[in-house]
Amino acid sequence: MSDKNKLNGAGPDTGAAPDTSAGTAADVDEIMKKYDRESNTRVFEGVPRVVIKYLLAAFSLLMVYMNLFANWDERVRRASFVGMVIIFAFLLYPAKKGSGAVRTNYVPWYDVLLMAIGSGSFFYYVVNFSAIIKHATRINQVEIILGVLGVLVLVEACRRVVGLPILCVATCFVIYAFSTGASLKSIVYNLFYTTGGVIGTPIGVCSTYIVLFILFGAFLEVTGISEFFIQVANSIAGASSGGPAKVAVISSALCGMVSGSSVANTVTTGSVTIPLMKKTGYRGEFAGAVEAAASTGGQIMPPIMGAAAFLMAEMVGVQYGVIAVKAILPAFLYFLGIFIMVHLEAKRLGLKGLNKEELPKFGHLILTKGFLLLPLIILVVMVMKGFTMSRSAVIATFVAIAVSMIRKETRMNFDGFVTALENGAKNTLSVAIACGIAGIIAGVVTMTGLGQILISAIVSVAGNVTLIALLLTMVTCVVLGMGVPTTANYIIMATTCAPILVTGMHIEPIAAHMFVFYFGIVADITPPVALAAYAGSAIAKSNPMRTALNASKLAIAAFIVPYIFALNPAMLFIDTTAAGVVMIVVTSIVGLFGVSAGLEGFMMADMPMWQRILSVIGGLMLIYPGNLTDILGVAIVGVVLAMQVSARRKAAA
């Protein structure tokens, strides 16, 4: 679902000429290699390039076959999946960052050896599956050695493809398992040979739902839907005050539905929108922050919501469609908050929009390219109708191929078909490896009973005060999420912290899981390790830390809304009525306006500090569901607005 595979060609046709000062496609590719570890792959040309391309395509087709037609034992299917992922990880990713471009068509002998040992360990499990399950915990010395080697090679693959932060966390958990007195044999058995470890629920979900939805996203990209989304955003908001920034918010929200990477989304859409924002008059730090904040939020945007949403459905025990529906209002408020702050900044600076004559027309776009939305519509309808997620994703992929044939410029030829399969396989690797390592963490929690210990500890520290428990959880999520892929971060937090909120603080399960999901995501824009913000600053040529701080301010809704639905799940449409939902929507919008204006320091005119503080307080009261807080919030924001109108009239007189 990542957009990074599109970055070697020309930028999207947005309907307005971008400012080329930001650099060429080579510059964009360099930014991706710096901030997105997945982009640091070896270079292959000629026959080796073709062979690897078709091997990756075959892997994608095998995933479709395994999920729709094969009747394999679940453990065999998962172990086979991990074994193949390890092969491609060592084939594509060099040991050292950036060294892949040094020698073309070269894979060192030690990577071939690691590839054989790692995949061989998992394939041994597949071949000897019947015997292994019969003797259960009585695994022999050879099986212990193979289990250790398999885990260690997976760890090295994770270091190359994903990064060190999640490995540090996993190492601490494994050390804790040994400290409890567990033997090497017991740990290896639980983490390698059962569905409570590497081949546990995360890999199970990845090898079924996630891989097929990643493949669906890859086919959507080939149809040109990202370019279509950017054009639509331009037609809607391009001509308004500070238009390019609003285009960035809308296009990133739309592209984020089919993208699983904050950095890739930032670089892909930002290579077009950030230069336009700067050209319009926005500061570089603000332009990069807008794109980073909006792109990061793409992973909470229904209906796809990145890979973690599928894991959430599995862990909470509800249909994926239920998760997608409950995520609508929080996602809407997130992007609305950014949009409002962008608008207020444009008004404060007196910025203009793009020339209307240069922008595409919305009606014309829908008539000529609206068919590209059909696969997404079909997907949503099928999921809501109760079809399995695997079947829905595959059918929606076939629809994407079919609709691409309608017009010549979107038509998918054979090479485009194979490229989509290749990209789908590539984009699966990082998620799969992260899920495998996260499975180790989940396995240790299960086998040692660490979850119950953590619940008791947090409840004790929080003193049964829910707000304190939520605050501690938020800090943990942000810290663990720094440099860790969203999927892996969610698994860690869903295993360790979500049960604390559910069991210890009696918070609704969906609200608890959504809470840790949100704060795992915002780590991508929260200093000091704000990878999406740093990628945006590289394009904007701005100060990275200031860009990250601006992004955190713009994404203020992501720091507020989770507390609201955790304390009162009405925002997730739980235990409420239609009238209650309407009231929540209206008060939340007004509340976000108050908070955004207070943080921006501008509503109708420049705001003194006391008005800014009042505006934020009134906004927060409105966002929190409750009649008393709504009344007080309306009164406070109303008074500030009246003062602002008066100040504007005096300034105009």
XYZ file of C-alpha atoms in Angstrom:
653
model
C 0.000 0.000 0.000
C 3.019 2.239 0.073
C 3.574 4.910 -2.539
C 7.342 4.636 -2.491
C 7.467 2.524 -5.643
C 6.121 5.410 -7.708
C 8.913 7.770 -6.831
C 11.322 7.036 -9.625
C 9.114 8.563 -12.268
C 7.570 11.936 -12.883
C 5.418 13.566 -10.264
C 1.627 13.486 -10.434
C -0.295 15.761 -12.744
C -1.967 18.050 -10.279
C -3.455 20.501 -12.688
C -0.942 23.155 -11.613
C 2.732 23.346 -12.367
C 4.759 22.558 -9.296
C 7.740 24.537 -8.222
C 10.744 22.578 -9.421
C 13.074 24.215 -6.927
C 12.463 21.401 -4.488
C 14.548 19.113 -6.638
C 14.249 16.274 -9.088
C 12.874 12.787 -8.726
C 16.415 11.760 -7.745
C 16.258 14.156 -4.770
C 12.939 12.666 -3.722
C 14.386 9.170 -3.998
C 17.327 10.229 -1.828
C 14.940 11.530 0.850
C 13.101 8.218 0.805
C 16.351 6.301 1.257
C 17.306 8.514 4.198
C 14.035 8.404 6.138
C 12.347 5.218 4.884
C 14.417 2.107 5.595
C 12.295 0.066 3.173
C 13.682 2.086 0.256
C 17.297 1.028 0.879
C 17.304 -1.951 -1.447
C 19.961 -3.479 -3.694
C 20.183 -2.448 -7.340
C 19.551 -5.124 -9.961
C 19.647 -4.656 -13.718
C 19.193 -6.771 -16.827
C 18.304 -10.438 -16.429
C 18.673 -10.514 -12.596
C 16.235 -7.575 -12.353
C 13.690 -9.437 -14.492
C 14.133 -12.696 -12.558
C 13.641 -10.999 -9.173
C 10.656 -9.045 -10.484
C 8.908 -12.241 -11.545
C 9.844 -14.050 -8.332
C 8.209 -11.269 -6.310
C 5.163 -11.359 -8.589
C 4.944 -15.129 -8.123
C 5.073 -14.623 -4.325
C 2.058 -12.288 -4.533
C 0.128 -14.791 -6.667
C 1.007 -17.569 -4.202
C -0.434 -15.453 -1.365
C -3.699 -15.174 -3.298
C -3.726 -18.943 -3.856
C -2.886 -19.709 -0.202
C -5.732 -17.547 1.051
C -8.463 -18.453 -1.399
C -7.815 -22.028 -2.491
C -5.181 -23.842 -0.406
C -6.326 -25.970 2.517
C -3.098 -25.925 4.495
C -2.816 -26.132 8.244
C -2.643 -22.608 9.655
C 0.771 -23.220 11.250
C 2.189 -24.591 7.998
C 0.879 -21.611 6.062
C 2.320 -19.084 8.503
C 5.742 -20.764 8.717
C 5.924 -21.004 4.915
C 5.070 -17.322 4.655
C 7.835 -16.284 7.081
C 10.361 -18.522 5.308
C 9.645 -16.874 1.940
C 9.728 -13.391 3.475
C 13.221 -14.090 4.873
C 14.460 -15.150 1.417
C 13.315 -11.907 -0.198
C 14.540 -9.785 2.731
C 18.137 -10.978 2.338
C 17.904 -10.922 -1.437
C 16.792 -7.273 -1.557
C 18.248 -5.581 1.534
C 22.006 -5.130 2.111
C 23.614 -5.417 5.539
C 24.592 -1.764 5.605
C 22.356 1.189 4.758
C 23.198 2.603 1.331
C 25.599 -0.201 0.387
C 23.098 -1.750 -2.020
C 23.913 0.810 -4.692
C 27.670 0.146 -4.561
C 27.630 -3.029 -6.655
C 24.917 -3.860 -9.163
C 23.527 -7.415 -9.370
C 25.490 -8.501 -6.288
C 24.408 -10.547 -3.281
C 27.293 -11.455 -0.927
C 27.863 -15.069 0.100
C 27.009 -14.430 3.747
C 23.544 -13.140 2.782
C 22.945 -16.292 0.741
C 24.007 -18.304 3.801
C 21.726 -16.346 6.144
C 18.907 -16.680 3.626
C 19.360 -20.464 3.546
C 19.677 -20.861 7.342
C 16.738 -18.586 8.189
C 14.280 -19.859 5.606
C 15.533 -23.438 6.113
C 14.644 -23.279 9.810
C 11.050 -22.361 9.020
C 10.783 -24.803 6.118
C 12.086 -27.566 8.420
C 9.091 -26.838 10.629
C 6.804 -27.055 7.569
C 8.244 -30.380 6.338
C 8.326 -31.998 9.794
C 5.126 -30.401 11.066
C 3.282 -33.631 11.904
C 6.164 -35.061 13.926
C 6.781 -31.790 15.781
C 3.186 -31.376 16.955
C 3.113 -35.003 18.101
C 6.067 -34.702 20.444
C 4.943 -31.170 21.509
C 7.308 -29.646 24.094
C 9.761 -32.554 23.757
C 11.706 -30.910 20.945
C 15.192 -32.354 20.330
C 18.566 -30.626 20.282
C 18.521 -30.076 16.504
C 15.092 -28.448 16.702
C 16.259 -26.162 19.507
C 19.258 -25.061 17.417
C 17.086 -24.512 14.330
C 14.601 -22.499 16.397
C 17.369 -20.258 17.769
C 18.881 -19.788 14.286
C 15.488 -19.031 12.753
C 14.766 -16.322 15.341
C 18.269 -14.809 15.088
C 18.105 -14.590 11.290
C 14.653 -13.009 11.546
C 16.169 -10.474 13.963
C 18.888 -9.593 11.438
C 16.250 -9.250 8.692
C 14.357 -6.887 11.001
C 17.482 -4.803 11.612
C 17.899 -4.344 7.866
C 14.308 -3.812 6.804
C 12.579 -2.278 9.842
C 15.249 -0.890 12.179
C 16.652 -1.273 15.689
C 13.968 0.230 17.994
C 11.602 -2.743 17.894
C 14.556 -5.124 18.332
C 15.576 -3.312 21.518
C 12.070 -3.798 22.882
C 11.943 -7.470 21.859
C 15.385 -8.120 23.390
C 14.251 -6.681 26.727
C 11.223 -8.970 26.722
C 13.298 -12.074 25.924
C 15.790 -11.184 28.685
C 12.831 -10.879 31.048
C 11.670 -14.366 30.014
C 15.079 -15.812 30.946
C 15.064 -13.864 34.224
C 11.873 -15.658 35.283
C 13.765 -18.961 35.200
C 12.395 -20.218 31.874
C 14.766 -22.609 30.081
C 16.136 -22.094 26.563
C 14.155 -25.127 25.414
C 10.904 -23.737 26.815
C 11.455 -20.280 25.309
C 12.389 -21.677 21.885
C 9.369 -23.976 21.869
C 6.948 -21.204 22.793
C 8.397 -18.550 20.493
C 9.219 -20.688 17.436
C 7.074 -23.818 17.383
C 3.696 -22.536 18.621
C 1.186 -19.973 17.416
C 1.976 -17.884 20.477
C 5.284 -16.574 19.097
C 6.778 -15.689 15.716
C 3.998 -17.463 13.823
C 1.342 -16.066 16.128
C -1.678 -13.858 15.487
C 0.263 -10.934 13.941
C 1.824 -13.158 11.248
C -1.521 -14.919 10.810
C -3.278 -11.629 10.096
C -0.397 -10.387 7.930
C -0.332 -13.506 5.761
C -4.075 -13.320 5.162
C -5.740 -9.906 5.298
C -2.779 -7.530 5.271
C -0.881 -9.018 2.345
C -4.006 -9.014 0.170
C -4.894 -5.424 1.046
C -1.296 -4.359 0.350
C -1.647 -6.040 -3.027
C -4.937 -4.220 -3.579
C -3.210 -0.913 -2.786
C -0.407 -1.706 -5.241
C -2.903 -2.281 -8.046
C -4.744 0.925 -7.164
C -1.456 2.818 -7.477
C -0.872 1.433 -10.965
C -4.295 2.756 -12.033
C -3.136 6.271 -11.094
C -5.527 6.832 -8.215
C -3.002 8.940 -6.244
C -2.765 11.430 -9.100
C -6.554 11.436 -9.281
C -6.827 12.184 -5.553
C -4.387 15.101 -5.830
C -6.305 16.491 -8.802
C -9.583 16.193 -6.883
C -8.041 17.994 -3.913
C -6.809 20.759 -6.219
C -10.231 21.168 -7.783
C -11.879 21.428 -4.330
C -9.467 23.660 -2.428
C -6.676 24.819 -4.737
C -8.154 28.273 -5.406
C -9.066 29.084 -1.772
C -6.879 31.014 0.678
C -3.642 29.094 1.117
C -4.986 26.533 -1.350
C -1.888 24.297 -1.705
C -1.854 23.541 2.045
C -5.509 22.524 1.952
C -4.761 20.420 -1.112
C -2.030 18.694 0.919
C -4.505 17.900 3.719
C -7.219 16.539 1.419
C -4.916 14.609 -0.933
C -2.931 13.062 1.931
C -6.142 11.944 3.625
C -7.332 10.337 0.396
C -3.973 8.816 -0.552
C -3.566 7.616 3.014
C -6.517 5.288 2.575
C -4.346 3.095 0.333
C -0.913 3.870 1.824
C 0.604 2.163 4.840
C 3.613 4.431 5.268
C 3.661 7.919 6.769
C 7.060 8.684 5.241
C 6.159 7.404 1.768
C 2.882 9.349 1.808
C 4.719 12.503 2.939
C 7.323 12.268 0.202
C 4.960 11.262 -2.610
C 2.343 13.966 -2.168
C 4.753 16.387 -0.511
C 7.053 16.490 -3.542
C 4.206 18.321 -5.277
C 2.349 20.135 -2.476
C 5.254 21.415 -0.346
C 6.882 23.483 -3.162
C 3.445 24.901 -4.021
C 2.815 25.812 -0.368
C 6.143 27.649 -0.169
C 5.452 29.386 -3.466
C 2.103 30.582 -2.104
C 3.748 32.092 0.996
C 3.828 29.460 3.737
C 7.040 29.104 5.733
C 9.058 25.959 5.010
C 8.626 24.677 8.569
C 4.846 25.039 8.265
C 4.638 23.555 4.752
C 6.628 20.453 5.695
C 4.607 20.083 8.901
C 1.258 20.232 7.089
C 2.249 17.428 4.755
C 3.760 15.295 7.528
C 0.748 15.677 9.843
C -1.767 14.965 7.079
C 0.213 12.018 5.691
C 0.607 10.453 9.125
C -3.151 10.681 9.650
C -3.704 8.664 6.490
C -3.315 5.502 8.542
C -6.383 6.312 10.638
C -8.503 7.142 7.581
C -11.264 4.589 6.844
C -11.944 2.379 5.023
C -8.453 0.807 4.874
C -6.605 2.547 7.750
C -3.254 0.887 7.072
C -2.439 -2.615 8.234
C -3.035 -2.205 11.968
C -6.821 -1.983 11.601
C -6.977 -5.627 10.508
C -4.968 -6.669 13.549
C -7.292 -4.603 15.737
C -10.328 -6.413 14.372
C -8.664 -9.748 15.160
C -7.548 -8.769 18.665
C -10.795 -7.104 19.698
C -12.835 -9.902 18.153
C -15.129 -7.828 15.923
C -15.663 -7.485 12.183
C -13.236 -5.174 10.381
C -16.210 -3.164 9.087
C -17.144 -2.334 12.693
C -13.647 -0.895 13.300
C -13.814 1.156 10.080
C -17.209 2.655 10.960
C -16.200 3.569 14.505
C -13.043 5.240 13.209
C -14.924 7.661 10.932
C -15.602 10.507 13.372
C -12.161 10.557 15.060
C -10.463 10.540 11.608
C -12.756 13.319 10.393
C -11.905 15.432 13.437
C -8.185 14.785 12.965
C -8.124 16.104 9.404
C -10.600 18.871 10.169
C -8.294 20.131 12.907
C -5.374 20.341 10.477
C -7.575 21.948 7.803
C -8.818 24.646 10.211
C -5.293 25.522 11.354
C -4.103 25.708 7.740
C -6.997 28.036 6.899
C -6.345 30.280 9.902
C -2.631 30.467 9.070
C -3.503 31.482 5.508
C -5.886 34.181 6.745
C -3.348 35.445 9.267
C -0.690 35.778 6.565
C -3.119 37.028 3.916
C -2.227 34.211 1.522
C -3.993 33.663 -1.796
C -4.847 30.467 -3.613
C -3.771 29.123 -6.996
C -5.047 30.541 -10.265
C -8.479 29.026 -10.843
C -7.892 28.780 -14.576
C -4.926 26.465 -14.029
C -6.836 24.025 -11.827
C -8.837 20.971 -12.943
C -12.626 21.092 -12.716
C -14.213 18.801 -10.151
C -17.153 17.790 -12.345
C -14.915 17.007 -15.290
C -12.612 14.921 -13.089
C -15.455 12.845 -11.702
C -16.929 12.285 -15.158
C -13.634 11.326 -16.775
C -11.801 9.537 -13.948
C -14.382 8.904 -11.242
C -14.447 5.234 -12.241
C -11.120 4.835 -10.403
C -13.093 5.035 -7.138
C -15.145 1.947 -8.023
C -12.676 -0.584 -6.493
C -12.773 1.278 -3.155
C -16.569 1.442 -3.255
C -16.832 -2.275 -4.062
C -14.413 -3.086 -1.237
C -16.394 -1.107 1.345
C -19.723 -2.568 0.234
C -18.433 -6.151 0.334
C -16.881 -5.769 3.775
C -20.050 -4.170 5.142
C -22.152 -6.946 3.593
C -20.229 -9.568 5.531
C -17.902 -10.982 2.863
C -14.563 -12.200 4.205
C -11.813 -9.574 4.086
C -9.605 -11.821 1.953
C -12.258 -12.370 -0.687
C -13.266 -8.699 -0.611
C -9.664 -7.576 -1.186
C -9.115 -9.995 -4.082
C -12.388 -9.097 -5.825
C -11.689 -5.368 -5.351
C -8.248 -5.958 -6.915
C -9.848 -7.564 -9.973
C -12.220 -4.599 -10.181
C -9.212 -2.245 -10.093
C -7.686 -4.113 -13.038
C -10.986 -3.992 -14.933
C -11.673 -0.275 -14.407
C -8.138 0.618 -15.469
C -9.060 -0.585 -18.965
C -11.744 2.082 -19.400
C -9.367 4.849 -20.497
C -6.087 4.670 -22.383
C -4.101 6.743 -19.841
C -5.100 4.470 -16.922
C -5.010 1.171 -18.830
C -2.961 -1.555 -17.153
C -0.829 -3.590 -19.559
C 0.947 -6.855 -18.745
C 4.052 -5.090 -17.458
C 1.897 -2.876 -15.215
C 0.160 -6.010 -13.891
C 3.481 -7.667 -13.027
C 4.811 -4.411 -11.517
C 1.785 -4.202 -9.224
C 2.374 -7.792 -8.077
C 6.058 -6.994 -7.522
C 5.322 -3.838 -5.519
C 2.733 -5.659 -3.439
C 5.312 -8.297 -2.488
C 7.982 -5.684 -1.679
C 5.621 -3.667 0.493
C 4.661 -6.812 2.419
C 8.201 -7.551 3.620
C 8.566 -4.830 6.254
C 5.100 -5.423 7.718
C 5.616 -9.199 7.821
C 9.017 -8.979 9.514
C 7.715 -6.442 12.047
C 4.759 -8.745 12.778
C 7.145 -11.676 13.338
C 9.235 -9.735 15.869
C 6.106 -8.337 17.521
C 4.916 -11.935 17.851
C 7.982 -12.631 19.999
C 6.975 -9.812 22.338
C 3.398 -11.061 22.508
C 4.671 -14.593 23.131
C 6.808 -13.537 26.094
C 3.886 -11.637 27.615
C 1.719 -14.760 27.336
C 4.228 -17.358 28.551
C 5.461 -15.309 31.550
C 2.186 -13.741 32.660
C 3.811 -10.327 32.258
C 0.507 -8.811 31.134
C -1.089 -9.284 34.553
C 2.002 -7.877 36.271
C 1.875 -4.758 34.079
C -1.841 -4.332 34.760
C -1.251 -4.434 38.511
C 1.725 -2.045 38.281
C -0.027 0.607 36.163
C -3.223 0.453 38.213
C -1.140 0.892 41.348
C 0.805 3.871 39.944
C -2.346 5.454 38.514
C -4.154 5.023 41.802
C -7.283 3.890 39.931
C -7.441 7.312 38.242
C -8.287 6.612 34.598
C -6.817 9.856 33.288
C -3.407 9.070 34.804
C -3.474 5.553 33.335
C -4.301 7.025 29.910
C -1.472 9.547 30.228
C 1.043 6.826 31.126
C -0.179 4.718 28.221
C 0.132 7.655 25.824
C 3.745 8.322 26.841
C 4.597 4.625 26.468
C 3.014 4.447 23.003
C 4.826 7.548 21.746
C 8.193 6.402 23.131
C 7.892 2.854 21.781
C 6.514 4.175 18.496
C 9.598 6.257 17.708
C 11.126 4.647 14.640
C 8.874 1.575 14.907
C 6.389 0.784 12.093
C 2.789 1.472 13.067
C 1.773 -2.172 12.758
C 4.512 -3.429 15.082
C 3.926 -0.592 17.536
C 0.220 -1.369 17.670
C 0.907 -5.063 18.335
C 3.261 -4.204 21.199
C 0.802 -1.770 22.758
C -2.237 -3.979 22.137
C -0.415 -6.803 23.919
C 0.906 -4.797 26.865
C -1.079 -1.594 27.416
C -4.540 -2.166 25.917
C -5.314 -4.952 28.446
C -4.354 -2.519 31.223
C -6.976 -0.042 30.024
C -9.610 -2.743 29.475
C -9.068 -4.904 32.570
C -7.616 -2.395 34.995
C -9.516 0.762 34.020
C -12.673 -0.837 32.554
C -12.457 1.091 29.263
C -14.378 -0.234 26.250
C -12.108 -2.680 24.339
C -12.452 -0.890 20.977
C -11.802 2.483 22.620
C -8.720 1.116 24.394
C -7.277 -0.395 21.225
C -8.060 2.719 19.198
C -6.337 4.789 21.889
C -3.026 2.907 21.608
C -3.398 2.841 17.792
C -3.617 6.634 17.611
C -0.643 7.309 19.846
C 1.465 4.737 18.055
C 0.827 6.629 14.816
C 1.585 10.155 16.078
C 5.094 8.999 17.033
C 5.929 9.626 13.348
C 5.536 13.375 13.893
C 6.462 13.663 17.579
C 10.012 14.860 18.333
C 12.733 13.764 18.707
C 12.305 10.824 16.257
C 9.675 12.249 13.910
C 10.507 10.474 10.641
C 7.545 11.813 8.626
C 8.218 15.379 9.793
C 11.914 15.066 8.971
C 11.061 13.781 5.491
C 8.753 16.776 5.013
C 11.472 19.143 6.224
C 13.955 17.645 3.751
C 11.621 18.499 0.857
C 10.803 21.932 2.301
C 14.493 22.555 3.104
C 13.446 23.673 6.585
C 14.617 23.134 10.160
C 13.696 19.506 11.033
C 12.916 20.076 14.725
C 10.778 23.145 14.082
C 8.949 21.218 11.369
C 8.292 18.360 13.809
C 7.029 20.760 16.491
C 4.727 22.432 13.956
C 3.454 19.025 12.840
C 2.676 18.078 16.447
C 0.741 21.344 16.872
C -1.182 20.811 13.630
C -2.075 17.276 14.682
C -3.390 18.447 18.053
C -6.645 16.550 17.455
C -4.672 13.291 17.580
C -3.559 14.176 21.115
C -7.043 15.158 22.296
C -9.601 12.939 20.552
C -8.266 9.587 21.913
C -8.791 10.806 25.484
C -12.343 11.776 24.615
C -13.423 8.422 23.161
C -11.541 6.545 25.900
C -13.379 8.456 28.637
C -16.685 8.587 26.750
C -17.009 6.114 23.837
C -20.022 7.948 22.368
C -17.573 9.405 19.821
C -17.099 5.821 18.562
C -20.889 5.448 18.242
C -21.020 3.257 21.367
C -24.033 3.573 23.683
C -25.466 6.633 21.919
C -28.347 7.643 19.614
C -28.524 9.301 16.184
C -29.331 12.629 17.837
C -26.403 12.113 20.175
C -24.074 11.510 17.211
C -25.256 14.720 15.497
C -24.678 16.657 18.714
C -21.184 15.176 19.086
C -20.296 16.081 15.487
C -21.491 19.692 15.805
C -19.923 20.371 19.199
C -16.668 18.666 18.204
C -16.349 20.809 15.067
C -16.931 24.025 17.016
C -14.606 22.781 19.737
C -11.823 22.021 17.265
C -12.242 25.499 15.822
C -11.728 26.955 19.303
C -8.648 24.813 20.028
C -7.130 25.430 16.588
C -7.661 29.189 16.794
C -6.128 29.308 20.252
C -3.039 27.395 19.168
C -2.701 29.383 15.948
C -3.203 32.737 17.701
C -5.688 33.931 15.090
C -9.458 33.660 14.706
C -10.769 36.771 12.956
C -7.765 38.855 14.032
C -4.592 38.322 16.064
C -5.459 36.975 19.520
C -3.865 38.131 22.794
C -2.626 35.304 25.031
C -5.605 35.385 27.394
C -8.023 34.966 24.474
C -5.940 32.072 23.134
C -6.099 30.302 26.503
C -9.860 30.870 26.794
C -10.392 29.632 23.237
C -8.485 26.398 23.910
C -10.360 25.793 27.179
C -13.738 26.404 25.538
C -12.795 24.159 22.616
C -11.764 21.293 24.869
C -15.045 21.567 26.785
C -16.981 21.298 23.527
C -15.009 18.286 22.316
C -15.663 16.392 25.542
C -19.201 14.875 25.293
C -21.513 16.221 28.009
C -24.332 18.775 28.252
C -22.694 20.962 30.913
C -19.334 21.083 29.155
C -21.068 21.820 25.827
C -22.943 24.804 27.291
C -19.838 26.219 28.962
C -17.763 25.597 25.828
C -20.235 27.375 23.535
C -20.358 30.332 25.927
C -16.567 30.669 26.122
C -15.872 30.238 22.398
C -18.819 32.534 21.615
C -17.446 35.311 23.832
C -13.982 35.018 22.249
C -15.506 35.040 18.750
C -17.528 38.157 19.555
C -14.370 39.902 20.776
C -12.560 38.857 17.619
C -15.331 40.197 15.361
C -15.201 43.479 17.250
C -11.406 43.651 16.912
C -11.635 42.997 13.187
C -14.200 45.750 12.691
C -12.016 48.210 14.604
C -9.007 47.259 12.474
C -11.023 47.741 9.266
C -12.461 51.139 10.366
